[in-house]
Amino acid sequence: MTKVAVFGAGSWGTTFAMILAEAGNEVTLWGRRPDQAEVINRTHENPEYLPGVRLPSSLRATSDPERALHGAEFVVLCVPSQTLRHNLTAWREHIPPGAVLVNLMKGIELGTAKRMSEVIREVAGVPEERVAVVSGPNLAKEIAQRQPAATVVACTDESVAEKLQAVCHLPPWFRPYTNPDVVGVELGGAVKNVIALAVGVSAGMGMGDNVSAMLITRGLAEMQRLGVALGADPHTFAGLAGMGDLVATCNSPLSRNRTFGENLGRGMTLAEVVAATKQTAEGVKSCESVLALARKHDVEMPITEVVVGVVHDGMSPAEAGMLLMSRSPKPERYGV
Ligand SMILES: NC(=O)c1ccc[n+]([C@@H]2O[C@H](COP(=O)([O-])OP(=O)(O)OC[C@H]3O[C@@H](n4cnc5c(N)ncnc54)[C@H](O)[C@@H]3O)[C@@H](O)[C@H]2O)c1
Ligand SMILES: O=P(O)(O)OC[C@H](O)CO
């Protein structure tokens, strides 16, 4: 039995912990509130994030990081991206030597423009072969309701990726593929949230499927351009962690990022949308760090530019649309 600690008892952390427990691992789920851990242990439900979903009785919850980490071979991290550095700094002294740290988060750190695996390596002081990423079209609510899903497990050490793949493989429900391209898999997850905000804004403005297809396809081009500049394999973006997640997130009413954008497109103020958003919409903060990364590497990301404009700089959705549609005409494959 493999011992796994999952940090973050929100929608995805709880769902992934459920998959791991049902796959036969010994799983401890850490949440920051003791009352939440107590409710999970007593009722086998996480009513705040996954109401009505029965969790495996073998899944234990705790708010004590040392207890969660004791003997863990895999340490899965699933807190909001902007809180990772602070949290991991507090947890690192209890991480067992040799444990593999697994990133489930889809954000880029504000201020440093670092990917989550970079933050993990830096804070925990572990080499790249001990850091893995899991990312793909994985809307937590669908998976928690036992709809089938596939994902990508990435690690530069393919034997580590294969071990993690085996640990979270749960036929016929959850199917992980491996990929050595950590940079591409991680960027796919972060950039698709920014594009989902744009698609949401257009939907909120009453635009139809041509507009969303245009944003998804040109969003993919932005994602790939940035990825290639950062050394990713361009093929990764045609896979589950690129196109797959982009399509799922941009089209789904379950997506927090798409919904956030939709509310802005309908004319709600930023403050109203923030107040209406109860869960983590990573693109709202990460659009700024994705843009910083693009500028640092001299990569053009026009959709990301206007998303930052609308979300943070008071640009109106109509103005954003005008700016995108008034750009100079180009061949489709210009700069990818
Ligand atoms: N929900 C999904 O469908 C899904 C799927 C794949 C990946 N992800 C990614 O997983 C990550 C987590 O998302 P989620 O959906 O679980 O979010 P969520 O909003 O459902 O849950 C976030 C969890 O983090 C906790 N939290 C909030 N602030 C914290 C802090 N300062 N310190 C410690 N814990 C804190 C919350 O209490 C909650 O338990 C995000 O990066 C998201 O992009 C989500
Ligand atoms: O709800 P979102 O927008 O955070 O998207 C959830 C997942 O990342 C989809 O794969």
mmCIF file of C-alpha atoms and ligand atoms in Angstrom:
data_model
loop_
_atom_site.group_PDB
_atom_site.id
_atom_site.type_symbol
_atom_site.label_atom_id
_atom_site.label_comp_id
_atom_site.label_asym_id
_atom_site.label_seq_id
_atom_site.Cartn_x
_atom_site.Cartn_y
_atom_site.Cartn_z
ATOM 1 C CA MET A 1 0.000 0.000 0.000
ATOM 2 C CA THR A 2 1.474 3.369 -1.011
ATOM 3 C CA LYS A 3 1.145 6.162 1.532
ATOM 4 C CA VAL A 4 0.000 9.473 0.045
ATOM 5 C CA ALA A 5 -0.615 12.879 1.643
ATOM 6 C CA VAL A 6 -2.918 15.298 -0.190
ATOM 7 C CA PHE A 7 -2.700 18.966 0.840
ATOM 8 C CA GLY A 8 -5.818 20.995 0.098
ATOM 9 C CA ALA A 9 -9.321 19.746 0.906
ATOM 10 C CA GLY A 10 -11.125 21.817 -1.741
ATOM 11 C CA SER A 11 -12.866 20.463 -4.849
ATOM 12 C CA TRP A 12 -9.894 18.976 -6.649
ATOM 13 C CA GLY A 13 -7.756 17.959 -3.670
ATOM 14 C CA THR A 14 -10.697 16.017 -2.218
ATOM 15 C CA THR A 15 -11.602 14.437 -5.575
ATOM 16 C CA PHE A 16 -8.017 13.391 -6.286
ATOM 17 C CA ALA A 17 -7.691 12.004 -2.741
ATOM 18 C CA MET A 18 -10.844 9.997 -3.421
ATOM 19 C CA ILE A 19 -9.334 8.529 -6.615
ATOM 20 C CA LEU A 20 -6.101 7.657 -4.789
ATOM 21 C CA ALA A 21 -7.959 6.011 -1.897
ATOM 22 C CA GLU A 22 -10.213 3.984 -4.210
ATOM 23 C CA ALA A 23 -7.116 2.924 -6.166
ATOM 24 C CA GLY A 24 -5.955 1.189 -2.965
ATOM 25 C CA ASN A 25 -3.516 3.707 -1.474
ATOM 26 C CA GLU A 26 -3.384 4.850 2.156
ATOM 27 C CA VAL A 27 -4.425 8.485 1.814
ATOM 28 C CA THR A 28 -4.467 11.342 4.318
ATOM 29 C CA LEU A 29 -6.147 14.567 3.252
ATOM 30 C CA TRP A 30 -4.930 17.779 4.887
ATOM 31 C CA GLY A 31 -7.276 20.749 5.241
ATOM 32 C CA ARG A 32 -6.450 23.906 7.146
ATOM 33 C CA ARG A 33 -9.589 23.825 9.321
ATOM 34 C CA PRO A 34 -9.864 21.153 12.059
ATOM 35 C CA ASP A 35 -13.689 21.311 11.944
ATOM 36 C CA GLN A 36 -13.661 20.414 8.240
ATOM 37 C CA ALA A 37 -11.336 17.444 8.864
ATOM 38 C CA GLU A 38 -13.604 16.279 11.675
ATOM 39 C CA VAL A 39 -16.698 16.439 9.437
ATOM 40 C CA ILE A 40 -14.934 14.476 6.667
ATOM 41 C CA ASN A 41 -13.832 11.766 9.112
ATOM 42 C CA ARG A 42 -17.241 11.493 10.762
ATOM 43 C CA THR A 43 -19.557 11.755 7.737
ATOM 44 C CA HIS A 44 -17.280 10.667 4.842
ATOM 45 C CA GLU A 45 -18.412 13.731 2.949
ATOM 46 C CA ASN A 46 -16.925 17.162 2.215
ATOM 47 C CA PRO A 47 -20.201 19.127 2.211
ATOM 48 C CA GLU A 48 -18.620 22.499 1.489
ATOM 49 C CA TYR A 49 -16.900 21.455 -1.750
ATOM 50 C CA LEU A 50 -18.491 18.186 -2.875
ATOM 51 C CA PRO A 51 -21.975 18.036 -1.351
ATOM 52 C CA GLY A 52 -23.697 14.671 -1.808
ATOM 53 C CA VAL A 53 -20.493 12.842 -2.795
ATOM 54 C CA ARG A 54 -19.668 9.827 -0.618
ATOM 55 C CA LEU A 55 -15.936 9.631 0.128
ATOM 56 C CA PRO A 56 -14.200 6.274 0.679
ATOM 57 C CA SER A 57 -14.223 5.324 4.370
ATOM 58 C CA SER A 58 -10.485 4.572 4.168
ATOM 59 C CA LEU A 59 -9.777 8.260 3.408
ATOM 60 C CA ARG A 60 -8.697 10.086 6.567
ATOM 61 C CA ALA A 61 -8.570 13.855 6.995
ATOM 62 C CA THR A 62 -6.435 15.957 9.344
ATOM 63 C CA SER A 63 -5.438 19.577 9.852
ATOM 64 C CA ASP A 64 -2.035 18.521 11.228
ATOM 65 C CA PRO A 65 0.577 18.667 8.425
ATOM 66 C CA GLU A 66 3.107 16.561 10.341
ATOM 67 C CA ARG A 67 0.565 13.785 10.746
ATOM 68 C CA ALA A 68 -0.423 13.928 7.081
ATOM 69 C CA LEU A 69 3.204 13.762 5.960
ATOM 70 C CA HIS A 70 4.328 10.927 8.231
ATOM 71 C CA GLY A 71 5.705 8.153 5.999
ATOM 72 C CA ALA A 72 4.259 9.670 2.790
ATOM 73 C CA GLU A 73 5.855 8.494 -0.467
ATOM 74 C CA PHE A 74 3.860 11.006 -2.524
ATOM 75 C CA VAL A 75 2.973 14.502 -1.307
ATOM 76 C CA VAL A 76 0.208 15.972 -3.467
ATOM 77 C CA LEU A 77 -0.178 19.766 -3.370
ATOM 78 C CA CYS A 78 -3.541 21.356 -4.210
ATOM 79 C CA VAL A 79 -3.954 24.702 -2.450
ATOM 80 C CA PRO A 80 -4.525 27.987 -4.335
ATOM 81 C CA SER A 81 -1.323 28.651 -6.297
ATOM 82 C CA GLN A 82 -0.599 32.023 -4.718
ATOM 83 C CA THR A 83 -0.572 30.421 -1.248
ATOM 84 C CA LEU A 84 1.786 27.559 -2.118
ATOM 85 C CA ARG A 85 5.095 29.213 -1.194
ATOM 86 C CA HIS A 86 3.900 30.270 2.242
ATOM 87 C CA ASN A 87 2.254 26.913 3.000
ATOM 88 C CA LEU A 88 5.091 24.742 1.734
ATOM 89 C CA THR A 89 7.597 26.720 3.765
ATOM 90 C CA ALA A 90 5.703 25.642 6.885
ATOM 91 C CA TRP A 91 5.344 22.003 5.767
ATOM 92 C CA ARG A 92 8.789 21.278 4.321
ATOM 93 C CA GLU A 93 10.528 20.216 7.533
ATOM 94 C CA HIS A 94 8.092 17.293 7.845
ATOM 95 C CA ILE A 95 8.391 16.019 4.255
ATOM 96 C CA PRO A 96 9.949 12.532 4.341
ATOM 97 C CA PRO A 97 13.298 12.271 2.523
ATOM 98 C CA GLY A 98 12.802 10.722 -0.912
ATOM 99 C CA ALA A 99 9.088 11.633 -1.154
ATOM 100 C CA VAL A 100 7.858 12.755 -4.581
ATOM 101 C CA LEU A 101 6.056 16.110 -4.569
ATOM 102 C CA VAL A 102 3.105 16.318 -6.947
ATOM 103 C CA ASN A 103 1.632 19.549 -8.276
ATOM 104 C CA LEU A 104 -2.109 19.585 -9.051
ATOM 105 C CA MET A 105 -2.319 23.400 -9.203
ATOM 106 C CA LYS A 106 -2.863 25.420 -12.378
ATOM 107 C CA GLY A 107 -1.347 28.806 -11.622
ATOM 108 C CA ILE A 108 1.809 30.875 -12.072
ATOM 109 C CA GLU A 109 3.238 32.701 -9.058
ATOM 110 C CA LEU A 110 2.679 36.454 -8.973
ATOM 111 C CA GLY A 111 5.867 38.478 -8.603
ATOM 112 C CA THR A 112 8.240 35.689 -9.668
ATOM 113 C CA ALA A 113 6.317 34.331 -12.717
ATOM 114 C CA LYS A 114 7.400 30.847 -11.593
ATOM 115 C CA ARG A 115 5.532 27.647 -12.382
ATOM 116 C CA MET A 116 4.328 25.686 -9.359
ATOM 117 C CA SER A 117 6.923 22.926 -9.859
ATOM 118 C CA GLU A 118 9.627 25.610 -9.788
ATOM 119 C CA VAL A 119 8.243 26.990 -6.528
ATOM 120 C CA ILE A 120 8.114 23.446 -5.100
ATOM 121 C CA ARG A 121 11.739 22.708 -6.050
ATOM 122 C CA GLU A 122 12.916 26.001 -4.651
ATOM 123 C CA VAL A 123 11.022 25.878 -1.355
ATOM 124 C CA ALA A 124 11.356 22.155 -0.613
ATOM 125 C CA GLY A 125 14.910 21.981 -1.979
ATOM 126 C CA VAL A 126 14.222 18.862 -4.058
ATOM 127 C CA PRO A 127 15.656 17.895 -7.464
ATOM 128 C CA GLU A 128 13.456 17.939 -10.590
ATOM 129 C CA GLU A 129 13.152 14.139 -10.669
ATOM 130 C CA ARG A 130 11.269 14.309 -7.370
ATOM 131 C CA VAL A 131 8.650 16.762 -8.643
ATOM 132 C CA ALA A 132 5.706 15.643 -10.782
ATOM 133 C CA VAL A 133 2.673 17.395 -12.227
ATOM 134 C CA VAL A 134 -0.840 16.084 -12.847
ATOM 135 C CA SER A 135 -2.897 18.165 -15.282
ATOM 136 C CA GLY A 136 -5.611 17.629 -17.868
ATOM 137 C CA PRO A 137 -9.324 18.108 -18.572
ATOM 138 C CA ASN A 138 -10.340 17.285 -15.018
ATOM 139 C CA LEU A 139 -13.389 19.195 -13.835
ATOM 140 C CA ALA A 140 -13.557 17.972 -10.238
ATOM 141 C CA LYS A 141 -17.346 17.798 -9.964
ATOM 142 C CA GLU A 142 -17.670 15.503 -12.999
ATOM 143 C CA ILE A 143 -14.967 13.172 -11.702
ATOM 144 C CA ALA A 144 -16.424 13.158 -8.187
ATOM 145 C CA GLN A 145 -19.704 12.036 -9.795
ATOM 146 C CA ARG A 146 -17.744 9.159 -11.314
ATOM 147 C CA GLN A 147 -17.750 10.274 -14.897
ATOM 148 C CA PRO A 148 -14.659 8.945 -16.717
ATOM 149 C CA ALA A 149 -11.692 11.252 -17.252
ATOM 150 C CA ALA A 150 -8.118 11.144 -18.524
ATOM 151 C CA THR A 151 -5.163 13.171 -17.365
ATOM 152 C CA VAL A 152 -1.418 13.637 -17.839
ATOM 153 C CA VAL A 153 1.232 12.744 -15.252
ATOM 154 C CA ALA A 154 4.455 14.578 -16.017
ATOM 155 C CA CYS A 155 7.930 14.142 -14.552
ATOM 156 C CA THR A 156 11.350 14.519 -16.139
ATOM 157 C CA ASP A 157 12.145 11.103 -14.648
ATOM 158 C CA GLU A 158 9.835 8.807 -16.589
ATOM 159 C CA SER A 159 10.105 6.011 -14.003
ATOM 160 C CA VAL A 160 8.688 8.406 -11.379
ATOM 161 C CA ALA A 161 5.872 9.410 -13.778
ATOM 162 C CA GLU A 162 5.087 5.721 -14.338
ATOM 163 C CA LYS A 163 4.985 5.021 -10.602
ATOM 164 C CA LEU A 164 2.604 7.934 -10.028
ATOM 165 C CA GLN A 165 0.550 6.818 -13.035
ATOM 166 C CA ALA A 166 0.133 3.400 -11.402
ATOM 167 C CA VAL A 167 -0.753 4.969 -8.060
ATOM 168 C CA CYS A 168 -3.629 7.082 -9.501
ATOM 169 C CA HIS A 169 -4.853 4.721 -12.235
ATOM 170 C CA LEU A 170 -8.435 3.733 -11.448
ATOM 171 C CA PRO A 171 -10.140 1.859 -14.286
ATOM 172 C CA PRO A 172 -12.717 2.486 -15.673
ATOM 173 C CA TRP A 173 -12.920 5.885 -14.029
ATOM 174 C CA PHE A 174 -9.555 7.681 -14.150
ATOM 175 C CA ARG A 175 -6.946 7.133 -16.864
ATOM 176 C CA PRO A 176 -3.548 8.868 -16.536
ATOM 177 C CA TYR A 177 -1.037 9.141 -19.410
ATOM 178 C CA THR A 178 2.627 9.935 -18.802
ATOM 179 C CA ASN A 179 4.648 12.721 -20.427
ATOM 180 C CA PRO A 180 8.220 13.872 -19.608
ATOM 181 C CA ASP A 181 7.362 17.492 -20.569
ATOM 182 C CA VAL A 182 6.765 19.128 -17.171
ATOM 183 C CA VAL A 183 7.023 22.667 -18.594
ATOM 184 C CA GLY A 184 4.411 22.075 -21.304
ATOM 185 C CA VAL A 185 1.964 20.198 -19.091
ATOM 186 C CA GLU A 186 2.152 22.841 -16.380
ATOM 187 C CA LEU A 187 1.847 25.794 -18.767
ATOM 188 C CA GLY A 188 -1.155 24.212 -20.490
ATOM 189 C CA GLY A 189 -3.010 24.142 -17.166
ATOM 190 C CA ALA A 190 -2.174 27.746 -16.283
ATOM 191 C CA VAL A 191 -2.765 29.388 -19.676
ATOM 192 C CA LYS A 192 -6.085 27.638 -20.370
ATOM 193 C CA ASN A 193 -7.554 29.405 -17.328
ATOM 194 C CA VAL A 194 -6.723 32.784 -18.872
ATOM 195 C CA ILE A 195 -8.308 31.782 -22.177
ATOM 196 C CA ALA A 196 -11.381 30.445 -20.321
ATOM 197 C CA LEU A 197 -11.789 33.902 -18.772
ATOM 198 C CA ALA A 198 -11.784 35.393 -22.297
ATOM 199 C CA VAL A 199 -14.305 32.835 -23.597
ATOM 200 C CA GLY A 200 -16.485 33.481 -20.547
ATOM 201 C CA VAL A 201 -16.416 37.241 -21.150
ATOM 202 C CA SER A 202 -17.474 36.725 -24.780
ATOM 203 C CA ALA A 203 -20.293 34.355 -23.748
ATOM 204 C CA GLY A 204 -21.456 36.863 -21.120
ATOM 205 C CA MET A 205 -21.580 39.532 -23.832
ATOM 206 C CA GLY A 206 -23.912 37.270 -25.822
ATOM 207 C CA MET A 207 -21.354 36.114 -28.395
ATOM 208 C CA GLY A 208 -21.754 32.675 -29.938
ATOM 209 C CA ASP A 209 -19.692 29.642 -30.841
ATOM 210 C CA ASN A 210 -17.652 31.266 -33.627
ATOM 211 C CA VAL A 211 -16.159 33.649 -31.105
ATOM 212 C CA SER A 212 -15.453 30.966 -28.551
ATOM 213 C CA ALA A 213 -13.840 28.723 -31.216
ATOM 214 C CA MET A 214 -11.700 31.670 -32.338
ATOM 215 C CA LEU A 215 -10.560 32.397 -28.781
ATOM 216 C CA ILE A 216 -9.887 28.730 -27.999
ATOM 217 C CA THR A 217 -7.879 28.186 -31.195
ATOM 218 C CA ARG A 218 -5.883 31.409 -31.010
ATOM 219 C CA GLY A 219 -5.519 30.824 -27.273
ATOM 220 C CA LEU A 220 -3.917 27.500 -28.094
ATOM 221 C CA ALA A 221 -1.494 29.350 -30.393
ATOM 222 C CA GLU A 222 -0.596 31.695 -27.493
ATOM 223 C CA MET A 223 -0.101 28.779 -25.132
ATOM 224 C CA GLN A 224 2.123 26.986 -27.621
ATOM 225 C CA ARG A 225 4.201 30.090 -28.426
ATOM 226 C CA LEU A 226 4.903 30.672 -24.756
ATOM 227 C CA GLY A 227 5.599 26.991 -24.195
ATOM 228 C CA VAL A 228 8.078 26.734 -27.037
ATOM 229 C CA ALA A 229 9.879 29.857 -25.772
ATOM 230 C CA LEU A 230 10.191 28.157 -22.373
ATOM 231 C CA GLY A 231 11.512 24.900 -23.832
ATOM 232 C CA ALA A 232 8.297 22.843 -23.863
ATOM 233 C CA ASP A 233 7.563 20.197 -26.498
ATOM 234 C CA PRO A 234 5.016 21.752 -28.918
ATOM 235 C CA HIS A 235 3.242 18.372 -29.234
ATOM 236 C CA THR A 236 2.215 18.567 -25.574
ATOM 237 C CA PHE A 237 -0.249 21.344 -26.446
ATOM 238 C CA ALA A 238 -2.148 19.064 -28.847
ATOM 239 C CA GLY A 239 -2.664 16.651 -25.948
ATOM 240 C CA LEU A 240 -4.899 16.368 -22.895
ATOM 241 C CA ALA A 241 -3.015 18.978 -20.846
ATOM 242 C CA GLY A 242 -3.163 21.499 -23.722
ATOM 243 C CA MET A 243 -6.071 21.342 -26.169
ATOM 244 C CA GLY A 244 -7.957 18.863 -23.966
ATOM 245 C CA ASP A 245 -8.058 21.067 -20.894
ATOM 246 C CA LEU A 246 -8.609 24.205 -22.968
ATOM 247 C CA VAL A 247 -11.747 22.731 -24.564
ATOM 248 C CA ALA A 248 -13.136 21.316 -21.297
ATOM 249 C CA THR A 249 -12.572 24.498 -19.308
ATOM 250 C CA CYS A 250 -13.654 27.003 -21.966
ATOM 251 C CA ASN A 251 -16.871 25.100 -22.733
ATOM 252 C CA SER A 252 -17.965 24.004 -19.272
ATOM 253 C CA PRO A 253 -20.445 25.858 -17.076
ATOM 254 C CA LEU A 254 -18.627 24.116 -14.171
ATOM 255 C CA SER A 255 -15.428 26.077 -14.850
ATOM 256 C CA ARG A 256 -14.826 28.768 -12.243
ATOM 257 C CA ASN A 257 -12.638 30.705 -14.703
ATOM 258 C CA ARG A 258 -15.190 30.651 -17.519
ATOM 259 C CA THR A 259 -17.960 31.589 -15.067
ATOM 260 C CA PHE A 260 -15.873 34.463 -13.666
ATOM 261 C CA GLY A 261 -15.403 35.807 -17.204
ATOM 262 C CA GLU A 262 -19.071 35.310 -18.044
ATOM 263 C CA ASN A 263 -20.094 37.435 -15.071
ATOM 264 C CA LEU A 264 -17.719 40.200 -16.159
ATOM 265 C CA GLY A 265 -19.058 39.997 -19.724
ATOM 266 C CA ARG A 266 -22.619 40.375 -18.418
ATOM 267 C CA GLY A 267 -21.621 43.691 -16.909
ATOM 268 C CA MET A 268 -21.001 42.824 -13.258
ATOM 269 C CA THR A 269 -18.212 44.842 -11.624
ATOM 270 C CA LEU A 270 -14.985 43.110 -10.629
ATOM 271 C CA ALA A 271 -15.898 43.478 -6.941
ATOM 272 C CA GLU A 272 -19.313 41.884 -7.572
ATOM 273 C CA VAL A 273 -17.756 38.979 -9.484
ATOM 274 C CA VAL A 274 -15.103 38.407 -6.809
ATOM 275 C CA ALA A 275 -17.828 38.375 -4.136
ATOM 276 C CA ALA A 276 -19.867 35.861 -6.180
ATOM 277 C CA THR A 277 -16.886 33.509 -6.686
ATOM 278 C CA LYS A 278 -16.607 31.083 -3.790
ATOM 279 C CA GLN A 279 -13.895 28.830 -5.220
ATOM 280 C CA THR A 280 -10.463 29.312 -6.726
ATOM 281 C CA ALA A 281 -10.427 30.853 -10.241
ATOM 282 C CA GLU A 282 -6.657 30.741 -10.804
ATOM 283 C CA GLY A 283 -6.656 32.737 -14.059
ATOM 284 C CA VAL A 284 -7.776 35.900 -12.267
ATOM 285 C CA LYS A 285 -4.379 36.298 -10.598
ATOM 286 C CA SER A 286 -2.297 34.169 -12.955
ATOM 287 C CA CYS A 287 -3.239 36.193 -16.068
ATOM 288 C CA GLU A 288 -0.838 38.848 -14.765
ATOM 289 C CA SER A 289 1.995 36.383 -14.136
ATOM 290 C CA VAL A 290 1.416 34.641 -17.502
ATOM 291 C CA LEU A 291 1.692 38.027 -19.180
ATOM 292 C CA ALA A 292 4.853 38.829 -17.199
ATOM 293 C CA LEU A 293 6.336 35.517 -18.348
ATOM 294 C CA ALA A 294 5.383 36.275 -21.959
ATOM 295 C CA ARG A 295 6.959 39.727 -21.820
ATOM 296 C CA LYS A 296 10.109 38.353 -20.215
ATOM 297 C CA HIS A 297 10.478 35.920 -23.129
ATOM 298 C CA ASP A 298 9.298 38.380 -25.788
ATOM 299 C CA VAL A 299 6.247 36.293 -26.699
ATOM 300 C CA GLU A 300 3.120 37.937 -28.102
ATOM 301 C CA MET A 301 -0.068 36.950 -26.207
ATOM 302 C CA PRO A 302 -2.820 39.333 -27.335
ATOM 303 C CA ILE A 303 -5.731 37.467 -25.711
ATOM 304 C CA THR A 304 -3.862 37.337 -22.400
ATOM 305 C CA GLU A 305 -3.116 41.094 -22.744
ATOM 306 C CA VAL A 306 -6.798 41.994 -23.010
ATOM 307 C CA VAL A 307 -7.804 39.577 -20.237
ATOM 308 C CA VAL A 308 -5.402 41.439 -17.926
ATOM 309 C CA GLY A 309 -6.888 44.695 -19.234
ATOM 310 C CA VAL A 310 -10.475 43.648 -18.494
ATOM 311 C CA VAL A 311 -9.819 41.911 -15.164
ATOM 312 C CA HIS A 312 -7.308 44.324 -13.666
ATOM 313 C CA ASP A 313 -7.103 47.565 -15.627
ATOM 314 C CA GLY A 314 -10.685 48.664 -16.168
ATOM 315 C CA MET A 315 -10.815 47.839 -19.899
ATOM 316 C CA SER A 316 -14.391 47.206 -21.050
ATOM 317 C CA PRO A 317 -15.202 43.832 -22.671
ATOM 318 C CA ALA A 318 -16.310 45.704 -25.821
ATOM 319 C CA GLU A 319 -12.981 47.530 -26.008
ATOM 320 C CA ALA A 320 -11.132 44.211 -25.545
ATOM 321 C CA GLY A 321 -13.051 42.698 -28.465
ATOM 322 C CA MET A 322 -12.334 45.737 -30.645
ATOM 323 C CA LEU A 323 -8.619 45.564 -29.862
ATOM 324 C CA LEU A 324 -8.364 41.858 -30.749
ATOM 325 C CA MET A 325 -10.355 42.191 -33.970
ATOM 326 C CA SER A 326 -8.464 45.307 -35.129
ATOM 327 C CA ARG A 327 -5.008 43.742 -35.031
ATOM 328 C CA SER A 328 -3.130 43.698 -38.311
ATOM 329 C CA PRO A 329 -4.037 40.734 -40.557
ATOM 330 C CA LYS A 330 -1.565 37.841 -40.520
ATOM 331 C CA PRO A 331 -1.081 34.383 -41.998
ATOM 332 C CA GLU A 332 -2.570 31.807 -39.630
ATOM 333 C CA ARG A 333 0.756 30.201 -38.803
ATOM 334 C CA TYR A 334 2.549 33.514 -38.157
ATOM 335 C CA GLY A 335 4.687 32.846 -35.053
ATOM 336 C CA VAL A 336 2.693 29.568 -34.709
HETATM 337 N N1 LIG B 1 -11.677 22.116 -9.221
HETATM 338 C C1 LIG B 1 -11.224 21.576 -10.344
HETATM 339 O O1 LIG B 1 -12.008 21.111 -11.168
HETATM 340 C C2 LIG B 1 -9.733 21.519 -10.592
HETATM 341 C C3 LIG B 1 -9.258 20.564 -11.471
HETATM 342 C C4 LIG B 1 -7.887 20.503 -11.745
HETATM 343 C C5 LIG B 1 -7.030 21.399 -11.118
HETATM 344 N N2 LIG B 1 -7.514 22.312 -10.248
HETATM 345 C C6 LIG B 1 -6.563 23.198 -9.597
HETATM 346 O O2 LIG B 1 -6.438 22.794 -8.247
HETATM 347 C C7 LIG B 1 -6.074 23.916 -7.433
HETATM 348 C C8 LIG B 1 -7.024 23.991 -6.257
HETATM 349 O O3 LIG B 1 -8.308 24.187 -6.798
HETATM 350 P P1 LIG B 1 -9.635 23.640 -6.130
HETATM 351 O O4 LIG B 1 -10.620 23.508 -7.214
HETATM 352 O O5 LIG B 1 -9.405 22.490 -5.262
HETATM 353 O O6 LIG B 1 -9.994 24.946 -5.284
HETATM 354 P P2 LIG B 1 -11.132 25.137 -4.217
HETATM 355 O O7 LIG B 1 -11.434 26.583 -4.187
HETATM 356 O O8 LIG B 1 -12.230 24.168 -4.423
HETATM 357 O O9 LIG B 1 -10.380 24.717 -2.860
HETATM 358 C C9 LIG B 1 -9.256 25.395 -2.412
HETATM 359 C C10 LIG B 1 -8.815 24.807 -1.079
HETATM 360 O O10 LIG B 1 -7.678 25.531 -0.609
HETATM 361 C C11 LIG B 1 -7.949 26.028 0.704
HETATM 362 N N3 LIG B 1 -7.261 27.280 0.906
HETATM 363 C C12 LIG B 1 -7.648 28.517 0.533
HETATM 364 N N4 LIG B 1 -6.726 29.412 0.918
HETATM 365 C C13 LIG B 1 -5.740 28.717 1.549
HETATM 366 C C14 LIG B 1 -4.540 29.081 2.189
HETATM 367 N N5 LIG B 1 -4.146 30.341 2.264
HETATM 368 N N6 LIG B 1 -3.791 28.090 2.704
HETATM 369 C C15 LIG B 1 -4.164 26.796 2.639
HETATM 370 N N7 LIG B 1 -5.297 26.401 2.065
HETATM 371 C C16 LIG B 1 -6.073 27.353 1.539
HETATM 372 C C17 LIG B 1 -9.462 26.141 0.790
HETATM 373 O O11 LIG B 1 -9.873 26.103 2.139
HETATM 374 C C18 LIG B 1 -9.875 24.906 0.004
HETATM 375 O O12 LIG B 1 -9.834 23.762 0.803
HETATM 376 C C19 LIG B 1 -6.140 25.135 -8.364
HETATM 377 O O13 LIG B 1 -4.855 25.455 -8.775
HETATM 378 C C20 LIG B 1 -6.973 24.652 -9.542
HETATM 379 O O14 LIG B 1 -6.634 25.333 -10.748
HETATM 380 C C21 LIG B 1 -8.856 22.388 -9.965
HETATM 381 O O1 LIG B 2 -12.983 25.381 -12.663
HETATM 382 P P1 LIG B 2 -11.691 25.791 -13.317
HETATM 383 O O2 LIG B 2 -11.895 26.889 -14.318
HETATM 384 O O3 LIG B 2 -10.627 26.048 -12.307
HETATM 385 O O4 LIG B 2 -11.205 24.528 -14.163
HETATM 386 C C1 LIG B 2 -11.104 23.288 -13.528
HETATM 387 C C2 LIG B 2 -10.073 22.374 -14.164
HETATM 388 O O5 LIG B 2 -8.825 22.982 -14.233
HETATM 389 C C3 LIG B 2 -10.493 21.825 -15.490
HETATM 390 O O6 LIG B 2 -9.544 20.894 -15.943
#
